[in-house]
Each structure stands twice: as structure tokens, then as C-alpha cells.
C-alpha positions in Angstrom: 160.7 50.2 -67.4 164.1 52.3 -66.7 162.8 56.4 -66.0 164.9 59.2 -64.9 166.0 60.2 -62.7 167.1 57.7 -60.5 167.9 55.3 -63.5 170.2 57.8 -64.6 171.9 58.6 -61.9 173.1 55.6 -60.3 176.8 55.2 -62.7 179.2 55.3 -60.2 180.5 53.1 -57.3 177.4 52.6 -55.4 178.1 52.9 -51.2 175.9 50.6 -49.0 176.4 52.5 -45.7 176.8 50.3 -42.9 174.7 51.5 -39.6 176.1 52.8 -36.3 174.8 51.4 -32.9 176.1 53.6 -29.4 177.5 51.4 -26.7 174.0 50.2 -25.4 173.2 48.7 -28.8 170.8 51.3 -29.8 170.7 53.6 -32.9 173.8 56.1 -33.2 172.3 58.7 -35.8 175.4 61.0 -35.5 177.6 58.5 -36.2 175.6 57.2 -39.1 175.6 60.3 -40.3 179.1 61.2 -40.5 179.9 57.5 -41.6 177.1 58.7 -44.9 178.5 61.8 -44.9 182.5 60.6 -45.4 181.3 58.4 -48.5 179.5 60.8 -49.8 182.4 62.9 -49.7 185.2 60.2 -50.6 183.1 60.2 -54.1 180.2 57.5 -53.6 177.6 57.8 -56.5 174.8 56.9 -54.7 173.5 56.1 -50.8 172.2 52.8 -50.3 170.5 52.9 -46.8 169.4 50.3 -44.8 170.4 47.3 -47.0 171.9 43.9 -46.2 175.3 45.8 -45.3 173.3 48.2 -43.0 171.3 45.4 -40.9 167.9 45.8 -42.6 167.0 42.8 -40.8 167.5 44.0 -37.2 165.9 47.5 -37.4 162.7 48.2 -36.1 160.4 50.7 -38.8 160.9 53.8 -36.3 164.8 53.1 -36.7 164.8 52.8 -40.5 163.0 55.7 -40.7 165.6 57.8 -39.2 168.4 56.1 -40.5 166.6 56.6 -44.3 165.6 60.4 -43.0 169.7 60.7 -41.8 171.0 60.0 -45.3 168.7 62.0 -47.4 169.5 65.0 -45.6 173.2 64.3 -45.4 173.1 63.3 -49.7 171.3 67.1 -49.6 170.8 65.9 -53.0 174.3 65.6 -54.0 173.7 61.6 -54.8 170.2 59.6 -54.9 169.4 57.7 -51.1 168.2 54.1 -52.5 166.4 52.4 -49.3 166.2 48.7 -48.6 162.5 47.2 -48.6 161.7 43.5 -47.8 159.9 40.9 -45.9 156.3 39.9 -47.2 153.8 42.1 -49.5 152.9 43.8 -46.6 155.6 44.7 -44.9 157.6 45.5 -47.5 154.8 48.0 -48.6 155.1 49.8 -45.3 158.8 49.9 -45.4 158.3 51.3 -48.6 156.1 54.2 -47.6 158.1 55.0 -44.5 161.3 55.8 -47.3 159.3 57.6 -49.3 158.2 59.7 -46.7 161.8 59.9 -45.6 162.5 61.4 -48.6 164.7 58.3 -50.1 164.4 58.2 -54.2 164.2 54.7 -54.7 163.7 51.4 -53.1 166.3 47.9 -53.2 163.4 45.4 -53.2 165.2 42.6 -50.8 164.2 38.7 -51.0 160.7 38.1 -49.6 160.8 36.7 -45.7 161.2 32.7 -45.6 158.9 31.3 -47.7 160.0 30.8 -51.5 157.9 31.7 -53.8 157.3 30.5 -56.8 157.6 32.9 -60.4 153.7 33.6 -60.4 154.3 34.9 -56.6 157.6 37.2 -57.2 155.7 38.9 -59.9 153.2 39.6 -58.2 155.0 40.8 -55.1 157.5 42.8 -56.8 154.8 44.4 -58.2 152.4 45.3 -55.6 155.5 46.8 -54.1 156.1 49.5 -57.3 152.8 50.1 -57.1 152.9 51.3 -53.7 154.6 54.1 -53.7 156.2 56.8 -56.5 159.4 55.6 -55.6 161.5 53.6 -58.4 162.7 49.8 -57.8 165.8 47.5 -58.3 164.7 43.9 -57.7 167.6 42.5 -55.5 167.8 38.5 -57.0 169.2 36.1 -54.4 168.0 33.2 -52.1 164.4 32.7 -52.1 163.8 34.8 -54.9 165.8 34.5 -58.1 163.9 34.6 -61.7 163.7 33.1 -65.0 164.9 35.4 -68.1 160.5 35.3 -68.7 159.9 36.5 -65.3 162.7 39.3 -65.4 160.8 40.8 -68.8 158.0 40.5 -67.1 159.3 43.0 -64.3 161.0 45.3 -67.2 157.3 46.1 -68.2 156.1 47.0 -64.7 155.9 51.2 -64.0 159.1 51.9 -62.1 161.2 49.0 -62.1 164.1 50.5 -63.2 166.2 47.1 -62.6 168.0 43.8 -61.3 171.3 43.5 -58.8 171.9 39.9 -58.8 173.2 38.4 -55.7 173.1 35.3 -56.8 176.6 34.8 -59.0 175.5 32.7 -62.2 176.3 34.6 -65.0 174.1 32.1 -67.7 170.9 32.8 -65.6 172.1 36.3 -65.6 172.9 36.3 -69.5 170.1 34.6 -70.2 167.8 37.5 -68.2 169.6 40.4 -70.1 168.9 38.6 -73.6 165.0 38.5 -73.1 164.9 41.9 -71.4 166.5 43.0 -74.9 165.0 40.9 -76.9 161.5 42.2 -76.0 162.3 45.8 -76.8 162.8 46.9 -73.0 165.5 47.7 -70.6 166.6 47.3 -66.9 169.9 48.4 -64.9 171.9 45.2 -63.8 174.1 45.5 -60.6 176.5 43.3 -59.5 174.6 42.5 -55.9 177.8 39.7 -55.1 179.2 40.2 -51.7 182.8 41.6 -52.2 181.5 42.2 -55.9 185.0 43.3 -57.3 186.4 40.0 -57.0 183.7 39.2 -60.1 183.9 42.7 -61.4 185.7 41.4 -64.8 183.2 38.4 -65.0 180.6 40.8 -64.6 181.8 43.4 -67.0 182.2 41.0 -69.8 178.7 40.4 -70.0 177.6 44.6 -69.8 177.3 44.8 -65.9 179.0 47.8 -64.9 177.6 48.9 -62.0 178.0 47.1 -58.7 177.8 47.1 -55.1 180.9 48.1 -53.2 181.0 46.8 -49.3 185.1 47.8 -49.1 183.9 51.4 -50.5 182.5 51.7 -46.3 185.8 51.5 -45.1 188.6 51.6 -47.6 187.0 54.0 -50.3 191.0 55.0 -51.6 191.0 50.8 -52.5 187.3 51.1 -53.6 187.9 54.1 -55.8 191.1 52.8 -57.6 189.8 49.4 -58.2 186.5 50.9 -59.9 188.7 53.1 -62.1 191.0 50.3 -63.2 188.1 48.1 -64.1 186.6 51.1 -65.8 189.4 52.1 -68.0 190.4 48.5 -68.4 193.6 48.6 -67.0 194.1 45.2 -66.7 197.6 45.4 -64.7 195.9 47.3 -61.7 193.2 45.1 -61.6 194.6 41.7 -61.1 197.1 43.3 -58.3 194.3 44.8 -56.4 192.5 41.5 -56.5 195.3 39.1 -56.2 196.8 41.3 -53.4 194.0 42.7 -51.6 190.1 41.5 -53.1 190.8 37.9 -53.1 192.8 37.5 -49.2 189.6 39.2 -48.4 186.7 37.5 -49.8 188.9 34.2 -48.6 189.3 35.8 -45.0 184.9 36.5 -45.1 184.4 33.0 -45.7 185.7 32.3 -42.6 182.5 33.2 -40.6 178.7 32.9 -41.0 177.6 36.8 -41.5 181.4 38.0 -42.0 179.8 40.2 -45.5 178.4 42.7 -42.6 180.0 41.8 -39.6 183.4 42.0 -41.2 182.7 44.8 -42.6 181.7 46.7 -39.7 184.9 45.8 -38.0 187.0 47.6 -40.6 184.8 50.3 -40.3 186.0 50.6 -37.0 189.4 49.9 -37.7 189.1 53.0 -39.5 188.1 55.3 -36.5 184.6 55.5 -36.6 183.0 53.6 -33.7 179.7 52.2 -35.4 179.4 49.6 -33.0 179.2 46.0 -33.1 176.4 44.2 -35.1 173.1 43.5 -33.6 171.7 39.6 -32.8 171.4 37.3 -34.4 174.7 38.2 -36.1 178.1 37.7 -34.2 181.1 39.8 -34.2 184.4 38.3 -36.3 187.0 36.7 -34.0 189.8 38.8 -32.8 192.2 36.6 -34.9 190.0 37.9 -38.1 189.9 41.2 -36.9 193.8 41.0 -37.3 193.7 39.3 -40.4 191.7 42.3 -41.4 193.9 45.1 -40.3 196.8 43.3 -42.4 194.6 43.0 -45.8 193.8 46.5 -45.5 197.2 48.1 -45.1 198.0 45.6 -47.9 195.6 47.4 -50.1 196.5 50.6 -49.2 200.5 49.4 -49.9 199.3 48.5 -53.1 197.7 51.8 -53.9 201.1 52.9 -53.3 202.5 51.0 -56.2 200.0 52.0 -58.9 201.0 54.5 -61.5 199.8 58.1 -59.9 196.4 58.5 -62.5 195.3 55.0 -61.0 195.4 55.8 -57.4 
């Protein structure tokens, strides 16, 4: 069930820090945290560490730890720290525990490790997992682990599952889930969880979902930050140029590559100015040919910034 504080904290454009590796591939805290510590200053609402942007999947638990420790003292309590938690039960439990000691205020519950679960087994998973720790929970759906509207009430009655981002892009399942969560007399958060989730933002938003995910927030926060007002205020005009002009050559330009929603990502990070290193196995770095085909889409954005009326920039 939704409790503050968390719950009503997180309205804003959420930042889902990407994490910094030194030359030798290992774990660049400064970096990391000035990377946290430029979001959080561009205007980020909230810190989502160690999520699918930030290469949950390669870090070992002493290296999540820090990286989860690194945001909560950069956020100094200026915006909640949200830390990714996932594999099996067990796992997930001790990632769990190792934000909370870290100080992160809630947990982004990620898809269960290979197997796929039926809606009996997500249930009871998702949880085990709230019950863990005092630390509130937003069940990421997507992949392996995607529920029925009776499954997503279900969760809205659990202590501390404050809510659902979908990941998973179909808006009748996702209708359907916000219907019998209401229907029943209880309430969640819904995030858009899509990769490049602006390019859906209006699809999204005409359905109630207002918050979402922003990967181009980590390295274009000026594109980020006008985008999310325009959708906000509904000003149409601004949104379909940033899209047509910027959101849609990109999301075309990440399909290019297996692992481009991070990878690609982390290169225009560092087409930026801030070296946070490549990605770590098994993931691949984008092609130099991409990597220019980012550079362009970017300063395309930014041009188009340019051509917004002066209260949308």
C-alpha cells in the first residue's frame, strides 16, 4: 500500500545514474559520484542507483554497496536514493539489506534471475522481498516477471509496496492493472520503466502515468528537463519536435545494438566529459559509427532546445 515518504516524493523526472568504471575496469566512486552529484544538481527528483542503466547485473554486493553508500551521501537528503534489488528470493533479500544499510530509501524490485515464474511465485517473491527490510518497493514488470491486473492488487495490499514501473510497453495489460488496483479500494505509483520512456510519454500519460524513467536525463538533462515540462504542461508543439527531432532518431539509433539502452547511454555520458568508462562483460561497447550517430542526435536536441519558446527550455 502507497506510505510516505518515499511514495510522496518521487514526482519529478526520476535519474537512473549510470556507474563509472577507472581505466582497469574497476569501480570509479569519485566519478560516480560527481556523475550523481551533476543530476542531482541539473534538477533530478530522485536517485535511482544501481538499476538496469547502472549495470546491476555486473556488480559484485561489496561494489553495490558503495555505489548505493556514494549516492545517499551525495542526495544528503536533497532527493530519495531508490536502489535496484534482483535475482532469486535470496539474493535479492541480501541486496536488499546491503541498501538499506547503505542508507538507500527504497528498493526497484528487478525481474527474478532466469527462471519465469509463474503469478503464485512473483507474489510470493515480491513479497518476501518487502518483508525483508523497512525499505519501500516499486515492482519493476518486464521479461520473466510481468502480472495479471489480480496479481498487481494483490501486491497493492502487501506493507510497503508503494508501486509498479512497467517495462513491458502494453498499455491494455497496464490499463487493465490500474482498473483492479482501483477498483479494490487501493493504490500504487505507476512509472513508465520503457527504455527511452519519452518516446511513449503521451501514450503513457493518457492513461494517468506521469512519472517515468529518464535514461537521456544521465547525459542530456537540458533535453531531459524541457521534454518533461512540455509533456507536463501539455504543450503539445514542444513535444512532438523534441520527439520527432531528437527522441525518436534515438530510440531508432538504440535499436541498432544488443544492450545499446546502457551501453549507448554510457557513451553519451562520456561524450559529455565525464569519463565513466566503458561497460562491463557481457555487454559490448556501441560502434564508433553509433557513437557518431550519437554525437549528431545530441547536438540536434540541444539545437532544438534552441528553438523552443524561452519558458520551455
Amino acid at each position: 500500500m502507497t506510505s510516505a515518504p518515499l511514495a510522496a516524493r518521487l514526482d519529478g523526472l526520476l535519474f537512473f545514474p549510470v556507474t563509472a568504471y577507472g581505466p582497469d575496469g574497476a569501480l570509479d566512486l569519485d566519478v560516480f559520484r560527481a556523475h550523481v552529484r551533476g543530476g542531482i544538481e541539473a534538477g533530478a527528483a530522485a536517485v535511482f542507483a544501481c538499476c538496469g542503466t547502472g549495470e546491476f547485473h555486473a556488480l559484485t554486493p561489496e561494489e553495490f554497496r558503495a555505489c548505493v553508500a556514494a549516492a545517499v551521501e551525495e542526495a544528503a537528503g536533497r532527493v530519495p536514493v531508490v536502489a535496484g534489488a534482483g535475482y532469486g528470493t535470496a539474493l535479492a533479500i541480501r541486496y536488499a539489506r546491503l541498501a538499506e544499510e547503505a542508507g538507500a530509501e527504497g528498493l526497484l524490485a528487478l525481474p527474478p534471475y532466469l527462471v519465469v515464474p509463474d503469478q503464485e511465485g512473483l507474489l510470493r517473491h515480491y513479497t518476501a522481498l518487502a518483508a525483508a527490510t523497512s525499505l519501500d518497493v516499486i515492482v519493476y514488470q518486464r521479461d520473466n516477471a510481468v502480472l495479471t491486473p489480480a496479481t498487481a492488487a494483490a501486491l497493492a495490499r502487501v506493507d510497503r509496496i508503494i508501486g509498479i514501473k512497467d517495462g513491458q510497453g502494453d498499455l491494455d495489460l497496464m490499463q487493465r492493472i490500474i482498473s483492479a488496483v482501483r477498483a479494490e479500494g487501493l493504490d500504487l505509483l505507476y512509472f513508465n520503466g520503457l527504455p527511452t520512456a519519452e518516446l511513449t510519454g503521451p501514450a503513457y500519460r493518457g492513461i494517468g502515468v506521469t512519472l517515468y524513467s529518464s535514461a537521456v536525463f544521465c547525459f542530456a538533462p537540458d533535453i531531459a528537463l524541457a521534454f518533461h515540462r512540455a509533456l507536463r504542461d501539455g504543450d503539445d508543439p514542444a513535444v512532438h519536435r523534441l520527439i520527432d527531432g531528437f527522441y525518436r532518431p534515438l530510440v531508432e539509433l538504440r535499436s541498432q545494438g544488443r544492450g545499446y539502452a546502457v551501453s549507448l547511454v554510457k557513451a553519451a555520458v562520456r561524450l559529455g566529459g565525464l569519463d565513466v568508462g566503458e561497460v562491463r562483460p557481457p555487454l559490448s561497447e556501441p560502434a564508433p559509427a553509433h557513437i557518431e550517430q550519437l554525437a549528431g542526435i545530441v547536438e540536434r536536441g540541444r539545437a532544438l532546445l534552441a528553438g523552443l519558446p524561452k519558458g520551455a527550455r
